[in-house]
Tab-separated table of C-alpha atoms in Angstrom:
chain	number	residue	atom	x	y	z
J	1	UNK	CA	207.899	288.035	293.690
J	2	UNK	CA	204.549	287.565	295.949
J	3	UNK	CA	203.962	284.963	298.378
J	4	UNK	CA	201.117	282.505	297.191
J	5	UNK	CA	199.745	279.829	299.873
J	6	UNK	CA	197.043	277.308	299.295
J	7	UNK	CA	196.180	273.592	300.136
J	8	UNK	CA	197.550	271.144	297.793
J	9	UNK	CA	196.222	267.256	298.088
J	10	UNK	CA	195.172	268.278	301.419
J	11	UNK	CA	198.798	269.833	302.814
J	12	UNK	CA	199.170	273.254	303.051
J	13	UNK	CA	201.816	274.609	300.501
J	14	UNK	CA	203.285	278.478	299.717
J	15	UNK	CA	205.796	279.730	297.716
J	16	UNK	CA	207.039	282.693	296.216
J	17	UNK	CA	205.754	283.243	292.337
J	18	UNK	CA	205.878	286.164	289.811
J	19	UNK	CA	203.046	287.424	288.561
J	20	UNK	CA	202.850	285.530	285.243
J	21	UNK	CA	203.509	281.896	287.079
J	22	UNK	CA	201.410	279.289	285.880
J	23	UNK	CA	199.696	277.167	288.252
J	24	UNK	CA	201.483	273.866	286.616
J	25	UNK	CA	204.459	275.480	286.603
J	26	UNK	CA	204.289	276.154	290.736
J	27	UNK	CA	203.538	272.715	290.828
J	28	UNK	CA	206.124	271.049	288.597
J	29	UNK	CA	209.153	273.384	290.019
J	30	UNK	CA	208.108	275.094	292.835
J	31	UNK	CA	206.803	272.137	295.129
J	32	UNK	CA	208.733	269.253	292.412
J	33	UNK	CA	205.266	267.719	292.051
J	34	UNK	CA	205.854	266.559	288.287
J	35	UNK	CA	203.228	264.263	288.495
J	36	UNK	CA	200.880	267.107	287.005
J	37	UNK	CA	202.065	267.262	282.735
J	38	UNK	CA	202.718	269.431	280.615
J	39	UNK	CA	202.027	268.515	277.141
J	40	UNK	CA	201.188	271.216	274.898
J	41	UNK	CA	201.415	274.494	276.986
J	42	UNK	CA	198.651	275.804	275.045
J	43	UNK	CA	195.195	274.266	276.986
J	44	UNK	CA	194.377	272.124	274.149
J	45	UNK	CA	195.723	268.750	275.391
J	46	UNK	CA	194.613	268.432	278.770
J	47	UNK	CA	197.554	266.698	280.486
J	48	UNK	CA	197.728	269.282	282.931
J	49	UNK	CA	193.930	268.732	284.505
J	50	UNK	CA	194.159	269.696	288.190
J	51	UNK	CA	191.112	270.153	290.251
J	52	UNK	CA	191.041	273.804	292.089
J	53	UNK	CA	188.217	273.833	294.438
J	54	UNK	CA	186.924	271.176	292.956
J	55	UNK	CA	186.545	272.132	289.488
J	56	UNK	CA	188.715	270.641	286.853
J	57	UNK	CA	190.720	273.453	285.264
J	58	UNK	CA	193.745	273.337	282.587
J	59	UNK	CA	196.504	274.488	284.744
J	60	UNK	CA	198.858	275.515	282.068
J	61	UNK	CA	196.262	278.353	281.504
J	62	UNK	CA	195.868	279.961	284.775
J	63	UNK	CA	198.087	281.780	287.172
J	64	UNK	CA	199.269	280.251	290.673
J	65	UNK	CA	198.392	283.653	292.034
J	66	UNK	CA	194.714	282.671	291.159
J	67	UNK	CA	194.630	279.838	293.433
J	68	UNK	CA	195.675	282.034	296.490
J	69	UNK	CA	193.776	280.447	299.457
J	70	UNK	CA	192.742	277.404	297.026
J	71	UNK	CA	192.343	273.666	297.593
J	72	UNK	CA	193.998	271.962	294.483
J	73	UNK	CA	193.827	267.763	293.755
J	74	UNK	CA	196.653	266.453	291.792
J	75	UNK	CA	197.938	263.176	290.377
J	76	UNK	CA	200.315	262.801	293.628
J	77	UNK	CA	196.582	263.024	295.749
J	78	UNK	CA	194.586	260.624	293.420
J	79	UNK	CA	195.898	256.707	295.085
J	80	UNK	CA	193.996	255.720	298.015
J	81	UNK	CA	195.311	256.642	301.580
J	82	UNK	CA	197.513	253.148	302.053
J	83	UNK	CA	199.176	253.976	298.814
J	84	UNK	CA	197.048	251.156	296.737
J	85	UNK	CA	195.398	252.518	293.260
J	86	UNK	CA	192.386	254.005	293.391
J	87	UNK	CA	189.287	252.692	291.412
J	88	UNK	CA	189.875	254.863	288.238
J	89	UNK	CA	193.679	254.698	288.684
J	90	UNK	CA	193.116	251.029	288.943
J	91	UNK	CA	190.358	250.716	286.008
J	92	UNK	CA	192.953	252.264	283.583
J	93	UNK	CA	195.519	249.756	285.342
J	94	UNK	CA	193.081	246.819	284.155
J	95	UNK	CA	191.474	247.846	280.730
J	96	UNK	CA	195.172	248.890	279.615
J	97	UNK	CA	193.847	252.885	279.405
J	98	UNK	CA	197.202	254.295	278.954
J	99	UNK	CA	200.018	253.145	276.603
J	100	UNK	CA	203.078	256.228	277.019
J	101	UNK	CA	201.111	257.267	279.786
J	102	UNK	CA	202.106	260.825	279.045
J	103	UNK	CA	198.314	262.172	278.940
J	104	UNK	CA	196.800	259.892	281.944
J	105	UNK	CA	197.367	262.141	284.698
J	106	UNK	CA	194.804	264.900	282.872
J	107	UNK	CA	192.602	261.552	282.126
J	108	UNK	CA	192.527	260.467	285.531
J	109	UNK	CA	192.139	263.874	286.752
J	110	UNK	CA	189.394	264.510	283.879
J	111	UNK	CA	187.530	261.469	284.613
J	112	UNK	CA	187.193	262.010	288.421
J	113	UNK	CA	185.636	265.039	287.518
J	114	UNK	CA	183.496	263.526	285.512
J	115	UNK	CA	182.346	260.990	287.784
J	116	UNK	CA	181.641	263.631	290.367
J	117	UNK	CA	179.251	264.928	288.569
J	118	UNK	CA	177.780	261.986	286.972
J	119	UNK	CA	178.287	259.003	288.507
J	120	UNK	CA	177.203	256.803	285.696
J	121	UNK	CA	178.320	258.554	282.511
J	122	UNK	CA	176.706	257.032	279.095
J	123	UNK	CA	179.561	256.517	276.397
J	124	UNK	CA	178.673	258.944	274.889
J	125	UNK	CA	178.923	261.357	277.769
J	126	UNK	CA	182.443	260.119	278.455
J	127	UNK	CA	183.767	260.708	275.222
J	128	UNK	CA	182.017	264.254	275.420
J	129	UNK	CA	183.454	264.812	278.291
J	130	UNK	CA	187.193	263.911	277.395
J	131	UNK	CA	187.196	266.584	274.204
J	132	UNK	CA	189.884	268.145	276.066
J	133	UNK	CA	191.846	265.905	277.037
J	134	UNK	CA	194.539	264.501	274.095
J	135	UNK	CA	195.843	261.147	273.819
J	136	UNK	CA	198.446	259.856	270.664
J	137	UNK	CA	198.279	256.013	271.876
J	138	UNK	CA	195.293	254.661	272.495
J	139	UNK	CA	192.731	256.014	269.853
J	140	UNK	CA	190.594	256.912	273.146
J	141	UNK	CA	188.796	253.259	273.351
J	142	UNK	CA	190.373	251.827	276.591
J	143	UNK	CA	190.405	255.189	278.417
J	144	UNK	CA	186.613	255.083	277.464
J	145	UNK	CA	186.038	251.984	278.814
J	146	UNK	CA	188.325	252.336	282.117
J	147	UNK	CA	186.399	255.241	282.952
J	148	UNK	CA	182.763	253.311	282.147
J	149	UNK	CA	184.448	250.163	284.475
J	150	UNK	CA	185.560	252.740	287.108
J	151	UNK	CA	181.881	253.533	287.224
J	152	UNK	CA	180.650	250.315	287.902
J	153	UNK	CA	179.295	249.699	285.345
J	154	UNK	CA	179.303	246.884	282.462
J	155	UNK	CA	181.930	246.951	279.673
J	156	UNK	CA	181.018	243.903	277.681
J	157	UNK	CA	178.757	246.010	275.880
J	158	UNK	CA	181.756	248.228	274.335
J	159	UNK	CA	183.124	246.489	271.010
J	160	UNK	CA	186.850	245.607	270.702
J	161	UNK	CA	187.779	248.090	268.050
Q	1	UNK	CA	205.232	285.654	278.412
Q	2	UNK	CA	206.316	289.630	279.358
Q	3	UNK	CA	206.808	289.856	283.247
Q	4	UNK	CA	203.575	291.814	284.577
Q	5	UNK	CA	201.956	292.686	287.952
Q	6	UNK	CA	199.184	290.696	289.203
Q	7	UNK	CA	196.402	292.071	291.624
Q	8	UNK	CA	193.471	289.730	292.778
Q	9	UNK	CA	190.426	292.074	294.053
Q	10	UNK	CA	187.660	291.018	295.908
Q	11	UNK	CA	185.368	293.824	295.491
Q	12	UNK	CA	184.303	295.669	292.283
Q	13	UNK	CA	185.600	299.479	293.535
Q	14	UNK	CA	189.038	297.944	293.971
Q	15	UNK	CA	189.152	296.234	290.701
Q	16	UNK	CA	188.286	299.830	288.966
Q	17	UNK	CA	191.110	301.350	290.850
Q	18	UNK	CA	193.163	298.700	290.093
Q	19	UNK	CA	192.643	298.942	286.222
Q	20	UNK	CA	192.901	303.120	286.432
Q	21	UNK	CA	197.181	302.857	286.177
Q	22	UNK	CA	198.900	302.417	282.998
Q	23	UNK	CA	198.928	299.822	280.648
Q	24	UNK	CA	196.724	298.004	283.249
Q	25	UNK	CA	194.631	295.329	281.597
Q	26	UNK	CA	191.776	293.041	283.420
Q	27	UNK	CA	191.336	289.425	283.331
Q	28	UNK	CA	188.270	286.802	283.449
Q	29	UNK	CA	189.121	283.372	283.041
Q	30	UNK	CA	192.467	283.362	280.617
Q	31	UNK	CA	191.430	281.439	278.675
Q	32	UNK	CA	192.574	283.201	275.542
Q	33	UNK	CA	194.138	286.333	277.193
Q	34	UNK	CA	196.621	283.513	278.976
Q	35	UNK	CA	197.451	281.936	275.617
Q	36	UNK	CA	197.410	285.400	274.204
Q	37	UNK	CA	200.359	286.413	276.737
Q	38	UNK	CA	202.607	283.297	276.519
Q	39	UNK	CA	202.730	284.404	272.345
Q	40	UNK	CA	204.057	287.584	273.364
Q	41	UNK	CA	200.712	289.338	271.104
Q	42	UNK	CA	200.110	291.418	274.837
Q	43	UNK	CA	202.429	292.694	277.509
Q	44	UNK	CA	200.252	294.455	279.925
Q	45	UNK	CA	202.036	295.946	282.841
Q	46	UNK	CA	199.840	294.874	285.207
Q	47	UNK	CA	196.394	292.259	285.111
Q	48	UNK	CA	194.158	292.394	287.231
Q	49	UNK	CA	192.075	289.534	287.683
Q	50	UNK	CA	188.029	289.295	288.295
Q	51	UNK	CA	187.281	285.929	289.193
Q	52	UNK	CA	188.143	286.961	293.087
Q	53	UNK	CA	184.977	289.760	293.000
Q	54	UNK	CA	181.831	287.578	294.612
Q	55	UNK	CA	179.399	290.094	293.165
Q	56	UNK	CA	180.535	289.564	289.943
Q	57	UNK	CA	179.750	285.519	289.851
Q	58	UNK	CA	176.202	284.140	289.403
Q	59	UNK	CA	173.018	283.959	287.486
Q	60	UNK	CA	169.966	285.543	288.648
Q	61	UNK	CA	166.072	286.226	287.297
Q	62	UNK	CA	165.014	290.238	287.162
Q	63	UNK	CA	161.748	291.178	287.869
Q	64	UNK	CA	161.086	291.542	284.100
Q	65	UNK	CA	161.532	287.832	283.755
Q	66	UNK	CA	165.631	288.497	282.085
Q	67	UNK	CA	168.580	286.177	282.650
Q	68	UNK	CA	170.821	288.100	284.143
Q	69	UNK	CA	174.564	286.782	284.690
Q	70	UNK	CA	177.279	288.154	286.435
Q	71	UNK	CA	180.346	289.514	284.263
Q	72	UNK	CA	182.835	287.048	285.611
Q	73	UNK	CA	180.401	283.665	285.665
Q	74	UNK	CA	182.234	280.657	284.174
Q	75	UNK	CA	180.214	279.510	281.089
Q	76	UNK	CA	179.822	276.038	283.166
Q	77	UNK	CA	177.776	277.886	285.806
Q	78	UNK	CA	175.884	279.718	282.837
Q	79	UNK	CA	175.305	276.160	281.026
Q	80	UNK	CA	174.011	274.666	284.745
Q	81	UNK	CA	172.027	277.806	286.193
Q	82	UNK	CA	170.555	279.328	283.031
Q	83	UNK	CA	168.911	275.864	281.367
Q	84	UNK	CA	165.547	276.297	283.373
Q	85	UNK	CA	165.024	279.599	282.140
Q	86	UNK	CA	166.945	280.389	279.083
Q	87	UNK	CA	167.224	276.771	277.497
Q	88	UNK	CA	169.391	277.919	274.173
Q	89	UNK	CA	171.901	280.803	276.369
Q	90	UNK	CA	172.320	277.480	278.357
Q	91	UNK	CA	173.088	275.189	275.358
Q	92	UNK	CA	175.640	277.488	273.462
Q	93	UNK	CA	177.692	278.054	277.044
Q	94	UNK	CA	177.817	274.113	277.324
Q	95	UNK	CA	179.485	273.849	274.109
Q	96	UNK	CA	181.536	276.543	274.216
Q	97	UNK	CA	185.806	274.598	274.355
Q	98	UNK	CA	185.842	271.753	276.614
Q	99	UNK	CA	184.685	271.450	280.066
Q	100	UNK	CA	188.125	272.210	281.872
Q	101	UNK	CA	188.335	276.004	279.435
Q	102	UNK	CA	184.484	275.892	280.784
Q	103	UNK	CA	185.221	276.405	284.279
Q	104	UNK	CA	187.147	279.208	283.388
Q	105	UNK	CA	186.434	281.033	280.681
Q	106	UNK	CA	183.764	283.885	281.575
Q	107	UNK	CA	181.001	285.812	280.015
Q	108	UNK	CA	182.238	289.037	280.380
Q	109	UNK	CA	185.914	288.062	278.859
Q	110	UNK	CA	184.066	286.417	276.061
Q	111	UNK	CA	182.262	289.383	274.605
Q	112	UNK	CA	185.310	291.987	276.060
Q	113	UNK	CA	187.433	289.836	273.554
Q	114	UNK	CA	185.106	289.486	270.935
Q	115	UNK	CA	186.725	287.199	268.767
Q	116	UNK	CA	184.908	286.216	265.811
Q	117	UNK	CA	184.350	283.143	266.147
Q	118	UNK	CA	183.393	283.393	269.931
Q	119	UNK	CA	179.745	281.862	270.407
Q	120	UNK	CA	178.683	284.767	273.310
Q	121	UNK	CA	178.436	287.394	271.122
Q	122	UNK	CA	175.838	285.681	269.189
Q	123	UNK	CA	173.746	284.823	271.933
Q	124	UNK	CA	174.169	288.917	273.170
Q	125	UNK	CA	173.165	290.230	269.923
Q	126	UNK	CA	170.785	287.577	268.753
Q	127	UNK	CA	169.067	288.139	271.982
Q	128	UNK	CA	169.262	291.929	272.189
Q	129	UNK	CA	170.896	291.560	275.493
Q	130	UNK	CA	172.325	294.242	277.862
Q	131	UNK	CA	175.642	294.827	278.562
Q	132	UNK	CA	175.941	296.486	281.946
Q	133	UNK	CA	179.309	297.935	282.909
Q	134	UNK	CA	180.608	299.562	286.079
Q	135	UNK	CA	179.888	302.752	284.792
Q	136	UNK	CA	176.811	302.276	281.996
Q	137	UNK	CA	174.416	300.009	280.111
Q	138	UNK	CA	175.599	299.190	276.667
Q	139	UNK	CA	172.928	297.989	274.436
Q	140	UNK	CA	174.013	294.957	272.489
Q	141	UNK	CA	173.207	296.482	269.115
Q	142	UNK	CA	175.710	299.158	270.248
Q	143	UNK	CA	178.144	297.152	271.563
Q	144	UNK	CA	179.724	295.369	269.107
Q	145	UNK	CA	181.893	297.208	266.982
Q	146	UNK	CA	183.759	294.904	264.608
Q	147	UNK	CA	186.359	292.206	265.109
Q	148	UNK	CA	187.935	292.330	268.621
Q	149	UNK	CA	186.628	295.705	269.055
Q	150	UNK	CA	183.866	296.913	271.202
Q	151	UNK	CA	182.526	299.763	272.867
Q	152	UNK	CA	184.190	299.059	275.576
Q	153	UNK	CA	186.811	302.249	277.463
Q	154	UNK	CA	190.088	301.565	279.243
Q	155	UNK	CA	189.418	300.227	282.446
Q	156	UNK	CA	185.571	299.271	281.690
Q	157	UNK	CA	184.387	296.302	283.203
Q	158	UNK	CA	181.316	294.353	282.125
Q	159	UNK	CA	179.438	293.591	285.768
Q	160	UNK	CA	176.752	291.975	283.704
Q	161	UNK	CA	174.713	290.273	280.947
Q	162	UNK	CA	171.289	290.965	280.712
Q	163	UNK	CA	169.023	288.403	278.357
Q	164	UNK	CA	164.796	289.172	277.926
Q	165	UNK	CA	164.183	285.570	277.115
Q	166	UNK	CA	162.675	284.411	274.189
Q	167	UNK	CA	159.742	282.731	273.318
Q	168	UNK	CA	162.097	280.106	271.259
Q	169	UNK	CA	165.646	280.556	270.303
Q	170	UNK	CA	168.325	278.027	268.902
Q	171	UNK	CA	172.100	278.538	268.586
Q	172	UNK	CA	173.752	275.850	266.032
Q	173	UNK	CA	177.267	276.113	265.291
Q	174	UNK	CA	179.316	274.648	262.141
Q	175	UNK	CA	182.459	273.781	264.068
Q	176	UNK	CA	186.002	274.110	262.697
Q	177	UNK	CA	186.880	270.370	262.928
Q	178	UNK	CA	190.378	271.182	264.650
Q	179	UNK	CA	189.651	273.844	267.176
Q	180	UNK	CA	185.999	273.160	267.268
Q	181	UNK	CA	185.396	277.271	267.387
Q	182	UNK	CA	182.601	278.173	265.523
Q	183	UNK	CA	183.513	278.002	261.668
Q	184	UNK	CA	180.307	280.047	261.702
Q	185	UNK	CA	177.345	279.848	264.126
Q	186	UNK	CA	173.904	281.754	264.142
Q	187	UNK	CA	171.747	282.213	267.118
Q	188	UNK	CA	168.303	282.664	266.204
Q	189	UNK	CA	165.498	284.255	268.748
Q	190	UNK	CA	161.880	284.534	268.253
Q	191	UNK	CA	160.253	287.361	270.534
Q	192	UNK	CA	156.975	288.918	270.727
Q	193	UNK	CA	158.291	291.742	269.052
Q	194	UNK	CA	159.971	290.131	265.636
Q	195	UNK	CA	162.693	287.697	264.993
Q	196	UNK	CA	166.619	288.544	265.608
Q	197	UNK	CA	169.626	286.330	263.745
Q	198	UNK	CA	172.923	286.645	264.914
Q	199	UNK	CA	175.804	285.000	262.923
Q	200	UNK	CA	179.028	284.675	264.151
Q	201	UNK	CA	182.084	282.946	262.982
Q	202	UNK	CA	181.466	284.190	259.272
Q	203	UNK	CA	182.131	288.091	258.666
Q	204	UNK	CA	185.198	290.420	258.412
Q	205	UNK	CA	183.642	293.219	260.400
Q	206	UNK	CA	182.893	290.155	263.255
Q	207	UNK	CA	179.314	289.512	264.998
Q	208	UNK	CA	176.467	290.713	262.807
Q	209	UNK	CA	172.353	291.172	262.278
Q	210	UNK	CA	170.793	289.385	259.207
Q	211	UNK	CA	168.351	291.520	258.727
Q	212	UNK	CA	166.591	289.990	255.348
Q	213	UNK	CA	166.326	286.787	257.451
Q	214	UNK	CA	165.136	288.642	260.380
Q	215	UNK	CA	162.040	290.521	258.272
Q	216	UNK	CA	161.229	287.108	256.591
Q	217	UNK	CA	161.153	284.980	259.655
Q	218	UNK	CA	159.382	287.997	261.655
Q	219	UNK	CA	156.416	286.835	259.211
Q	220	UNK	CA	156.581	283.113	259.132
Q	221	UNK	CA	158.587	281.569	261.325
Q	222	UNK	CA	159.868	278.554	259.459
Q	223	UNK	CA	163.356	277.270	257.398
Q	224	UNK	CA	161.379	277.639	254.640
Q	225	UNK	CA	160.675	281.416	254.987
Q	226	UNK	CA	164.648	282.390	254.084
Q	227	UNK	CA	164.702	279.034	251.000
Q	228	UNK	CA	164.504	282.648	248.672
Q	229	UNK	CA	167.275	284.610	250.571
Q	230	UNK	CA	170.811	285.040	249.050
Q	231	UNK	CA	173.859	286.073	251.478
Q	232	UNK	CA	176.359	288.076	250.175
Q	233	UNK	CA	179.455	286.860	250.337
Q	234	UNK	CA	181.353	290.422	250.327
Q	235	UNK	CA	183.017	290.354	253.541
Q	236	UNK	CA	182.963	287.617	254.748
Q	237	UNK	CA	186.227	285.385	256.131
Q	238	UNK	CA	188.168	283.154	253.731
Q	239	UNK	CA	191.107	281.393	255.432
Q	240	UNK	CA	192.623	278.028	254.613
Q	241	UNK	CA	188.901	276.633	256.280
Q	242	UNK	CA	186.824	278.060	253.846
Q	243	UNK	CA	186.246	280.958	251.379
Q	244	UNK	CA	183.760	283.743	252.012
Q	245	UNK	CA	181.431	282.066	249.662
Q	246	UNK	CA	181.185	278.698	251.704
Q	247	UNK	CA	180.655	280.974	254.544
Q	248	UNK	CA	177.848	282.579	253.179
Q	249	UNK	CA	176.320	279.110	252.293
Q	250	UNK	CA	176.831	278.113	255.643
Q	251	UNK	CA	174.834	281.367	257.182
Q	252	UNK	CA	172.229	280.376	255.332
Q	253	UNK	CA	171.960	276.824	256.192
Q	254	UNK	CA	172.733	276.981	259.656
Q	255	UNK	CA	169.983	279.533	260.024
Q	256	UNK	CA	167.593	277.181	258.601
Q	257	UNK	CA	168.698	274.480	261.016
Q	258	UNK	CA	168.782	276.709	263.883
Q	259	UNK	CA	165.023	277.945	263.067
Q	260	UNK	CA	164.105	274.016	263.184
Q	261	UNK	CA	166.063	273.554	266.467
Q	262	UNK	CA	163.764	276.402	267.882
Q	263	UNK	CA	160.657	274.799	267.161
């Protein structure tokens, strides 16, 4: 076992970890933090989106030993500092973006990505970006549309499907 | 996944130290050697990961006017840092997975893996690139040496990829409609000198030259220039996606379409 520290949502965190311990799996059972998912274990579905250093990253697919002296954003360090929603968390509240709700911690963490790096994403650009990011409910079209809404921007112009 | 040793280096003599021991195997990204591991198809005894080794991340310009990128740059930084310069390297790293395997997944694992249906090696070969290792420069002609095999020793690592730029080049992918990996993909790269066409995604023996549509598009560089051009289907993949002969079609069209993309 080695001893792995870095800065989780902000807090410092450590913990021992094999070699071959993924970075969601530190999370889920080594700091309890189960807000971060684990759908398909295989970096295909995206549930497990994290940010490390401020890049979103699958983290079912890389080792906690990676993120040694990392900052990593979860779910659990997404609401807003009073513990209200924050504007994506809140636009997916509003245009009904999650149905299980099993994938919408990735999507959240997906989107804010996203919107880091382009503020006012086209639809197009949304639904590019989401390509790895898997959700069974809700055929994509309200997770689309939270994500354009959480932008600021106008919605009307997105058909009821 | 097989318990293994993990070392993190920050500097490119420790990493080749590192790798010297037994059974030690090096990492970029993970983004197929983790999946690989958690199926139980490796069990190294130790990995030794890149992505710590500053001098190993980046995208530069050589004096000659190449691209050169750093072994363990995430294609993200490639499909940011490389568009001014080497518009169609650029394109095919912004498509390669999804963004999240993106920021990951490196150059150097890419064509150290070379699976084949992996978009890299096309761009290396198609572009005659230069594969620069901690101990030699591999040319890319030399370099690839069939599926998942390449010239590559124990404990070799690829510091970086060397590009002469073009003076037009296009890389179009059919994608598998699951996976989105190339089903096959040419890269196609007109230089001063003549015309190279990579294909990936297609053949048995993995990465490969057309050289028929090479000599004819050396000449006139149009779609129309390969309309008389047959590929053989001999070797080619056939799995549940397609037989060898769609394949074969598909090299064909998609270097048509990538000879259009370049303008």
């Amino acid at each position: 076992m080695t001893k792995v520290t870095m800065t989780v949502n902000g807090k410092p965190v450590s913990g021992e970890v094999e070699g071959r311990t993924l970075l969601s799996q530190f999370l889920r059972e080594g700091l309890g933090m189960t807000g971060t998912h684990i759908g398909c274990d295989t970096s295909q579905c995206g549930a497990c989106v994290v940010h490390v250093n401020g890049q979103d990253v699958k983290s079912c697919t890389m080792f906690a030993l990676e993120c040694e002296g990392a900052e990593v954003r979860t779910i659990e360090g997404m609401a807003n500092a009073d513990g209200s929603l924050s504007t994506i968390q809140q636009a997916f509240q509003d245009h009904h973006g999650l149905q299980c709700g099993f994938c919408t911690p990735g999507m959240v963490m997906t989107a804010a990505a996203l919107l880091e790096k382009n503020p006012k994403p086209s639809e197009a650009e949304i639904r590019d970006y989401l390509e790895g990011n898997i959700c069974r409910c809700t055929g994509y079209h309200n997770i689309v549309k939270a994500i354009m809404a959480a932008s600021g921007q106008d919605v009307g112009a997105i058909a009821a499907e | 996944m097989y318990a293994f040793d993990f070392e993190r280096p920050t500097t490119l003599d420790e990493a080749v130290a590192a790798l010297g021991t037994e059974e030690a195997q090096a990492l970029g990204g993970g983004q197929t050697l983790i999946p690989t591991l958690k199926q139980r198809l490796a069990g190294p005894a130790k990995l030794v990961s890149l992505t710590g080794i500053a001098e190993l991340r980046g995208v530069c310009i050589a004096d000659d006017g190449a691209v050169c990128i750093g072994g363990a740059t995430p294609h993200a930084v490639v499909a940011a840092e490389a568009a001014a310069h080497y518009p169609a390297l650029a394109a095919l790293a912004g498509n390669i997975g999804d963004p999240a395997v993106r920021n990951r997944g490196t150059i150097g694992g890419s064509l150290a893996n070379n699976d084949p249906s992996a978009c890299y090696p096309a761009a290396a070969l198609g572009s005659g690139a230069m594969i620069r290792t901690n101990i030699r420069d591999i040319a890319a002609d030399d370099y690839f040496q069939g599926m998942f095999t390449t010239a590559l020793e124990e404990g070799e690592i690829i510091t970086e990829v060397r590009f002469p730029v073009p003076q037009k080049a296009a890389y179009v992918k059919f994608e598998q409609p699951a996976s989105r990996f190339a089903l096959t993909g040419v890269f196609v790269a007109k230089y001063a000198d003549g015309v190279r066409v990579a294909v990936t995604g297609a053949s048995e023996e993995g990465v490969f030259r057309w050289s028929e549509a090479e000599a004819a598009l050396s000449s006139d560089f149009s779609a129309g220039a390969i309309a008389g051009l047959a590929v053989d289907a001999e070797n080619m993949i056939g799995d549940l996606h397609g037989s060898p002969e769609y394949r074969a079609h598909l090299v064909k069209v998609l270097t048509g379409r990538a000879v259009t993309a370049a303008g």
